[in-house]
C-alpha positions as CSV (number, residue, x, y, z in Angstrom):
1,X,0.0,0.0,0.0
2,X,1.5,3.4,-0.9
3,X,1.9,5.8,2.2
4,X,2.7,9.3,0.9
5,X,5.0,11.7,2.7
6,X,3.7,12.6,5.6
7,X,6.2,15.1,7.2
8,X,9.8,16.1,6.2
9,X,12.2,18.8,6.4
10,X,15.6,19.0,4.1
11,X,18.3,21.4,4.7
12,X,21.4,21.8,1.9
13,X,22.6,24.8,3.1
14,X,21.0,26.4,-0.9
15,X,18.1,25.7,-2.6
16,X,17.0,22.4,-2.9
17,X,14.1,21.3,-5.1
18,X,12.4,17.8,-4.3
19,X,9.7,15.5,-5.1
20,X,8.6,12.3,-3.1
21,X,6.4,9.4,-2.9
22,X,6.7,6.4,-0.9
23,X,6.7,2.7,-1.6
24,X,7.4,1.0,1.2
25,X,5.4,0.5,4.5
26,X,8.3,0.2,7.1
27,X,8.2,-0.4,11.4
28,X,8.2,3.4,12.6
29,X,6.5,5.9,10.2
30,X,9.5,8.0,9.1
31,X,7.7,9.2,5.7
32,X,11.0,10.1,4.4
33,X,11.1,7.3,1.5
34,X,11.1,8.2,-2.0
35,X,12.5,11.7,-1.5
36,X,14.3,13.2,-4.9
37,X,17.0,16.2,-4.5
38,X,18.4,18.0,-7.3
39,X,21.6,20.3,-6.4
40,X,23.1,22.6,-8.6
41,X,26.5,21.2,-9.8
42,X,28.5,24.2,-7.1
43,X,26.3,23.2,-4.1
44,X,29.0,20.3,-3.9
45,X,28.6,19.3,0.0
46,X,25.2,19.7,1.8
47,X,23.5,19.1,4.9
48,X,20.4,16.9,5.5
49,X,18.1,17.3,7.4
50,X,14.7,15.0,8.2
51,X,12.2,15.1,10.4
52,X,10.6,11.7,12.2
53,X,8.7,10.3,15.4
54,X,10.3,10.9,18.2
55,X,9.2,7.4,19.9
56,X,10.0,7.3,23.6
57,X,8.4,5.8,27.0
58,X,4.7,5.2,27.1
59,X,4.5,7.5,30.5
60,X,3.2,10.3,28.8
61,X,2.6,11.1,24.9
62,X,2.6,14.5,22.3
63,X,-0.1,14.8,19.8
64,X,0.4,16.4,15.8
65,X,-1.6,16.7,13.2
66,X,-0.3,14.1,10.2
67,X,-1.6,14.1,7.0
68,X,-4.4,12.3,5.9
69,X,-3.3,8.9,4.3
70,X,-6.1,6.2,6.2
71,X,-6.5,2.5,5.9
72,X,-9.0,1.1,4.0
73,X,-12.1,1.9,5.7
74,X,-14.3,-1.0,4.6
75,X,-11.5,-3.4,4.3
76,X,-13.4,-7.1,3.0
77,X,-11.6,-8.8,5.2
78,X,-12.2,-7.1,8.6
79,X,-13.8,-8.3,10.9
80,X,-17.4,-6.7,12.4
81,X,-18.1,-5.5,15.7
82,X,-22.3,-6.2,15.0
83,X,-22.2,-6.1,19.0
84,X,-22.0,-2.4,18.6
85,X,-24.9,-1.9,15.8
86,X,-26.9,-0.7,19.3
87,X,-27.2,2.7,20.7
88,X,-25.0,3.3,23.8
89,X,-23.8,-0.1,24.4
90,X,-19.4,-1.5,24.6
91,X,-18.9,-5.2,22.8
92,X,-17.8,-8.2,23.8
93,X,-14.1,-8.5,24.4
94,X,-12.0,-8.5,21.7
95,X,-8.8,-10.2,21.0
96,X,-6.2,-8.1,19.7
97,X,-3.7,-9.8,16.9
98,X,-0.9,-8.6,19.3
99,X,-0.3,-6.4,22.3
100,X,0.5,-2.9,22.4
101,X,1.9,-0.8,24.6
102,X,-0.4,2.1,26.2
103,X,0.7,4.4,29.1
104,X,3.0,2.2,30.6
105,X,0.9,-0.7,30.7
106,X,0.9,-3.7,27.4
107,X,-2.5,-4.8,26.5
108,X,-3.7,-7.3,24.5
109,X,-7.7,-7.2,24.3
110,X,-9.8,-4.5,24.3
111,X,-13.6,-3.3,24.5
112,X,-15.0,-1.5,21.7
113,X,-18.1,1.1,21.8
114,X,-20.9,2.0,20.1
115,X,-19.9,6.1,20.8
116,X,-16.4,6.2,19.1
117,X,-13.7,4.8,21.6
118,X,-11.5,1.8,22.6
119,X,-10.7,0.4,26.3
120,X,-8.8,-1.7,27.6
121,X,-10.4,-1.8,30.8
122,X,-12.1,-5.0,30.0
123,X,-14.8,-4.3,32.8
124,X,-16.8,-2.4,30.2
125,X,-17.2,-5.7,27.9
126,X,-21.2,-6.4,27.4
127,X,-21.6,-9.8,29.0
128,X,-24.1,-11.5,26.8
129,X,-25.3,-9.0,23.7
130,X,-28.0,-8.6,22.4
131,X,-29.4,-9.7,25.8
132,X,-27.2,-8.2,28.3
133,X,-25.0,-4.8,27.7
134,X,-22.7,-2.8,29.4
135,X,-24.1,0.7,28.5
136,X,-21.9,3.4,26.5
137,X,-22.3,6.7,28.0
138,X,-23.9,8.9,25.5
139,X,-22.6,12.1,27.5
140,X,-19.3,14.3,26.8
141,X,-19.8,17.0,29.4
142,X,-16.3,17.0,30.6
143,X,-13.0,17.2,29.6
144,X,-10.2,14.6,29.7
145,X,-8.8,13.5,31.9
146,X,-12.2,12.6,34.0
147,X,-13.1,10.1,36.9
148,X,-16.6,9.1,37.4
149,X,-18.1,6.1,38.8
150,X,-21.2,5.4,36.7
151,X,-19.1,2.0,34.7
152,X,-21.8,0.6,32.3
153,X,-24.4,3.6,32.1
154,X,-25.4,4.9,29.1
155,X,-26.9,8.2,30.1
156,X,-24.5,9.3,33.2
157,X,-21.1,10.6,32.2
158,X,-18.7,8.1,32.4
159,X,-15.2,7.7,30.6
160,X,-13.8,4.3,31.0
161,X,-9.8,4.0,32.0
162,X,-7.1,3.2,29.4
163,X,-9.1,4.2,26.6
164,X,-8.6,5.8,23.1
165,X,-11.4,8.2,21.9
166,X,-11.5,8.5,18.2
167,X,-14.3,10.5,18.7
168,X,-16.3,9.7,21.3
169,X,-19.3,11.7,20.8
170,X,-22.9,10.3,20.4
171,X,-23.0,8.6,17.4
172,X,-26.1,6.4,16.2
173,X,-24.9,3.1,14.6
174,X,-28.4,1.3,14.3
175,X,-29.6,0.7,10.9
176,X,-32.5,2.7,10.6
177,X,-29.7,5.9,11.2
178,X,-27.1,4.7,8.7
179,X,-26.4,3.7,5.0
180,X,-27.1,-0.1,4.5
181,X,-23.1,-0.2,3.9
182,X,-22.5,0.9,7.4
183,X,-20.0,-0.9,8.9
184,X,-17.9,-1.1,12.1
185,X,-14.9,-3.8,11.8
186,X,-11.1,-4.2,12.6
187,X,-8.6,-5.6,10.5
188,X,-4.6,-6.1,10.3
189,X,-2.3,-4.3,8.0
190,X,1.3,-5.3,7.8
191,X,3.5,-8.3,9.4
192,X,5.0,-8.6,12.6
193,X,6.5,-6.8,14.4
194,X,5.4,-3.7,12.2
195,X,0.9,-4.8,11.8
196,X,-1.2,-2.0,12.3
197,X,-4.9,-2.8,14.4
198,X,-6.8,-0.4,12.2
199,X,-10.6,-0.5,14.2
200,X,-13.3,1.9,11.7
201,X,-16.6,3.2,12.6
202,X,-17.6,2.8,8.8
203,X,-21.1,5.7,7.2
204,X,-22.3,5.5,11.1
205,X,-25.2,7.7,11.6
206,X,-25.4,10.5,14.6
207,X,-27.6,11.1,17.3
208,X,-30.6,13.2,16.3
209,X,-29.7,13.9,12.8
210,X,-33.2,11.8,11.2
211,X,-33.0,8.7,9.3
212,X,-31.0,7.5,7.0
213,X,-32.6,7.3,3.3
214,X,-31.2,7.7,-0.4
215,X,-31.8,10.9,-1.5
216,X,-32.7,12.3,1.8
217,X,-31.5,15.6,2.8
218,X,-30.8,15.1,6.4
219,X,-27.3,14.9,7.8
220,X,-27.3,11.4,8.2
221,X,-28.8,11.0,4.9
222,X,-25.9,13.5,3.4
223,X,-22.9,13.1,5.7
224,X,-22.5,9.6,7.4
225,X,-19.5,9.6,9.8
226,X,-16.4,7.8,9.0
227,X,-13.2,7.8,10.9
228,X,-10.4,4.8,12.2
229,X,-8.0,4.2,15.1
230,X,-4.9,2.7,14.3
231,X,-2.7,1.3,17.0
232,X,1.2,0.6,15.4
233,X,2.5,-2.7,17.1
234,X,6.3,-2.3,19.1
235,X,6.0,1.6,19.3
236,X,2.8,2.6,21.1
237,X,2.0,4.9,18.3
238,X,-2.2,6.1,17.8
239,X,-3.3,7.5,14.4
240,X,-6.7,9.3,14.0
241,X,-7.9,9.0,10.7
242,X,-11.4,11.3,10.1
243,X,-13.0,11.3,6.7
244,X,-15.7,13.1,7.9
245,X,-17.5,14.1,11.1
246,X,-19.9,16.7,9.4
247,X,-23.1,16.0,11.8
248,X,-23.0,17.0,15.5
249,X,-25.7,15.4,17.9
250,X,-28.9,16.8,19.1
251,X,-32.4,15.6,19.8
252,X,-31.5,16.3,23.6
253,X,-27.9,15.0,23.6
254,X,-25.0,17.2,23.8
255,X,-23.2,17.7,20.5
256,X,-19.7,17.9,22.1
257,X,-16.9,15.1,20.9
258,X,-13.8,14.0,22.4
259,X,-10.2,13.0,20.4
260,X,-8.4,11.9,22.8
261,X,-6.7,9.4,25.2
262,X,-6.8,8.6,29.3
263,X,-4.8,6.3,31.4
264,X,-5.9,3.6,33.5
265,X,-6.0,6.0,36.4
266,X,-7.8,8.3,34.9
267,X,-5.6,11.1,36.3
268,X,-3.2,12.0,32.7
269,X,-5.1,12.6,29.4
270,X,-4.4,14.1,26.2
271,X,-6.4,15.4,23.3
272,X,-6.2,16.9,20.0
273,X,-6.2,20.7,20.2
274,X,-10.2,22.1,20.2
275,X,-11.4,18.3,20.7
276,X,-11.7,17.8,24.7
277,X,-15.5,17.7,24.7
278,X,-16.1,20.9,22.6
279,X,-18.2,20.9,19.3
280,X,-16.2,20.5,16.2
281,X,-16.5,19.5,12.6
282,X,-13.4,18.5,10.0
283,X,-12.9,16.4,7.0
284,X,-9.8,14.4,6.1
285,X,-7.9,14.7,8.9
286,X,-5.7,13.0,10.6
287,X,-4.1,13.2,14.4
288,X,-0.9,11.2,16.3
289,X,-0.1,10.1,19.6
290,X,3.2,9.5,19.8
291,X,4.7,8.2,23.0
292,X,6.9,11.0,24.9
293,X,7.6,9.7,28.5
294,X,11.1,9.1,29.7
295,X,14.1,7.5,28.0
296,X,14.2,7.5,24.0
297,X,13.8,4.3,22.1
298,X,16.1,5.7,18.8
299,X,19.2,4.2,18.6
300,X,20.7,5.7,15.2
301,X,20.2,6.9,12.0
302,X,22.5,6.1,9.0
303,X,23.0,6.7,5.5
304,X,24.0,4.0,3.3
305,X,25.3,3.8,-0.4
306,X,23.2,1.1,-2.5
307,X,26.3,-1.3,-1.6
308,X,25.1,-1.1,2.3
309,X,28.4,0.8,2.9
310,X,27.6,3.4,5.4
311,X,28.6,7.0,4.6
312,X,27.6,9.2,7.0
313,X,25.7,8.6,10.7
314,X,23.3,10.9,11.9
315,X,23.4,13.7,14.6
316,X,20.2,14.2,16.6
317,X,18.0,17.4,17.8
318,X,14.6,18.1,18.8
319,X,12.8,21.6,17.9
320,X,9.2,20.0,18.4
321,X,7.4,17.9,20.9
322,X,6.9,14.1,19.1
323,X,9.2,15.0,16.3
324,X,13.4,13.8,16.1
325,X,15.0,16.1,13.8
326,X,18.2,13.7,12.3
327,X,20.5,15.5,10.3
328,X,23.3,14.2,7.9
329,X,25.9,17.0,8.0
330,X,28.8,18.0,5.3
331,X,27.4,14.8,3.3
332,X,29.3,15.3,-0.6
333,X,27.2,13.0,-3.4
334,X,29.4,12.2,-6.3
335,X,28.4,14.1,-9.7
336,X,25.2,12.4,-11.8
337,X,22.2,10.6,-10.2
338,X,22.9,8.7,-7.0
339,X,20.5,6.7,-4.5
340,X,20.7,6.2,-1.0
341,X,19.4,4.4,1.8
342,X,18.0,5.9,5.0
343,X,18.7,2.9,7.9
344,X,16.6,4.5,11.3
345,X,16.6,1.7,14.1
346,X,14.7,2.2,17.2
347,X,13.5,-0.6,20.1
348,X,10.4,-1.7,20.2
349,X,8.3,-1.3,23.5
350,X,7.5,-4.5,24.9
351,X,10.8,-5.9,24.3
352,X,14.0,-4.0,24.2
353,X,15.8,-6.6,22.4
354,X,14.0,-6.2,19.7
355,X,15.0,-3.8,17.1
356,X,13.1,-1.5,14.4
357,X,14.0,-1.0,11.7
358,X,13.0,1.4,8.9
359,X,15.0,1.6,5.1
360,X,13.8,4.8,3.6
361,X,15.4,5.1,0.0
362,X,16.4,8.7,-1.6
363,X,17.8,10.0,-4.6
364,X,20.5,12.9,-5.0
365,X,20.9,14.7,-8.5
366,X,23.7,16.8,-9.1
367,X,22.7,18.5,-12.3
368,X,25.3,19.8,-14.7
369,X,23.2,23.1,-14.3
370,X,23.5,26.4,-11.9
371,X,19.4,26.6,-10.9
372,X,20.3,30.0,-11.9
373,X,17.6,32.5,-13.6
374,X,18.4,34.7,-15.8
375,X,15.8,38.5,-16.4
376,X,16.5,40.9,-19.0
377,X,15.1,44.2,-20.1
378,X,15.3,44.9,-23.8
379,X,17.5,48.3,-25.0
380,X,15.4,51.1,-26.0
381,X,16.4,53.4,-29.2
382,X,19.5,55.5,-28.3
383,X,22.0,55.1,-26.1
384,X,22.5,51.5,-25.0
385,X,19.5,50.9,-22.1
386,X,18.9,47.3,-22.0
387,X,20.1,44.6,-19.0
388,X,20.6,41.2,-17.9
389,X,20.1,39.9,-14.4
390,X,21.5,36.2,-13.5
């Protein structure tokens, strides 16, 4: 699956002009894959510069805005949560392809609910649906992080512990409020120890936005919601993807949403800027939680000809919160066309003997040219007048 770049910065000390793509899907998200440089044929040592996820200890996390590259949302092969096609009510537990690391804790099975969120606090699992639920609290008074004591009420505030809020708001997922394709599923993407748990809330309706029918000019008829949580396997990482959140609740419900995360006790949260239980709408977006506690899991950063010879090892700085800046200084490409490889190794989270590692390939053009421009002004009649600018 091609994952375009998501963020990057390059530095040669002159101007550089550069295109990318990428065509690999590697263990930490680096996004730097793909990258092409053309130098002028003077600019003949330069400095490079990229930045990538800052993965450290689950203790505590930073949250960016990525761009918007999802998962399939209606993957065929996920699996459905059909527990969840009720209003206000958490699943069954569900068993997680592999644990993941969240607020210094590793989890392996979770709780899904009908209002947008994940927990791992499997005390929130429905015992025996459709007969018996554990409700899903419709209500998003309060910001993050919040303690209450109403577990397994749908109507009285109550945020569950360890839990990831894609956008826990009070959404509407029974059929008579959603598109007949509406679906809520989970599925895998990648191989271990790099998969991806991507869990979507699939054309769900909203609370108090009418019934769903073709043609129909209500906002559930118009605007279904769609968004995804992705939890990255060995880092700890959360992705938000949104398509679009477009209706807001109503019909005696507060409208306000949540994107966010809480820890298991409920005293540290964290949530996207203008999302902690305010009224928002957005389209094809996308938000990350990267972990930011003590003690960074980034062990080096290299450059490699396309022999595997290393040419020149990375130095390190940090200018924002989430984000390693690794920079490649005084590096000299031969003349011509040349390709590199990017080699970024970090540990994974549950087991610090195992290493990540990401291979980011980039391409370096020396051209035979300057980049220079050249303006000129043509002579008038008389005495010469005219000019050239390079």
């Amino acid at each position: 699956m091609t994952r375009k770049l998501a963020r990057f910065i390059a530095l040669f000390g002159g101007l550089v002009f550069f295109s990318t793509t990428s065509n690999a899907q590697n263990c930490i998200p680096t996004n730097i894959g793909g990258a092409v440089f053309n130098l002028a044929c003077n600019q003949v040592c330069s400095t490079l510069v990229f930045s990538i996820p800052h993965i450290k200890g689950t203790s505590d996390y930073s949250v960016n805005s990525i761009l918007y590259n999802p998962y399939p949302y209606n993957d065929p092969t996920g699996s459905q949560v059909t527990d969840i096609y009720v209003d206000d009510v958490y699943s069954r537990v569900i068993n997680m392809p592999f644990a993941f690391c969240f607020y210094d804790s590793i989890f392996s099975r979770c709780v899904a609910g009908s209002n947008g969120l994940l927990t791992f606090d499997l005390a929130n699992a429905s015992p025996n649906p459709p007969v018996t639920y554990c409700g899903n609290s419709f209500q998003q008074s309060q910001p993050i992080p919040y303690i209450s004591n109403n577990i397994c009420s749908g109507v009285q505030a109550y945020y569950p512990k360890s839990s990831i809020m894609g956008m826990f708001t009070d959404l509407y997922p029974v059929g008579t409020a959603s598109p007949p394709d509406r679906k809520i599923a989970w599925h895998v993407e990648g191989a271990a120890p790099c998969r991806k748990f991507v869990f979507n809330y699939y054309h769900v309706g909203m609370f108090g936005n009418g019934n769903y029918t073709f043609g129909g000019t209500n906002c559930n008829s118009l605007n279904p919601t769609t968004f995804q949580i992705v939890l990255h396997e060995s880092t700890g990482i959360i992705d938000i993807n949104i398509e679009q959140k477009r209706c807001n609740a109503s019909g005696g419900t507060p409208a306000n949403a949540i994107l966010g995360i809480q820890d298991w006790t409920r005293l540290k949260g964290l949530a996207a800027p203008g999302k902690n239980a305010t009224i928002w709408n957005e389209s094809n977006t996308a938000y990350r939680f990267t972990p930011s506690g003590g003690g960074s899991r980034y062990l080096s950063s290299e450059l490699l000809d396309m022999t595997g010879a290393v040419v020149s090892i990375a130095d390190t700085a940090t200018t924002t919160a989430g984000l390693l800046d690794v920079s490649f200084t005084n590096f000299c490409p031969p003349p011509g066309n040349n390709q590199y490889v990017v080699r970024t190794t970090f540990t994974a989270c549950d087991n610090a003997g195992t290493q990540l590692i990401s291979l980011d390939t980039i391409s370096i053009n020396r051209t035979n040219s300057l980049n220079a421009t050249a303006f000129t002004t043509n002579t008038a009649c008389g005495p010469p007048s005219g000019t050239i600018t390079v």
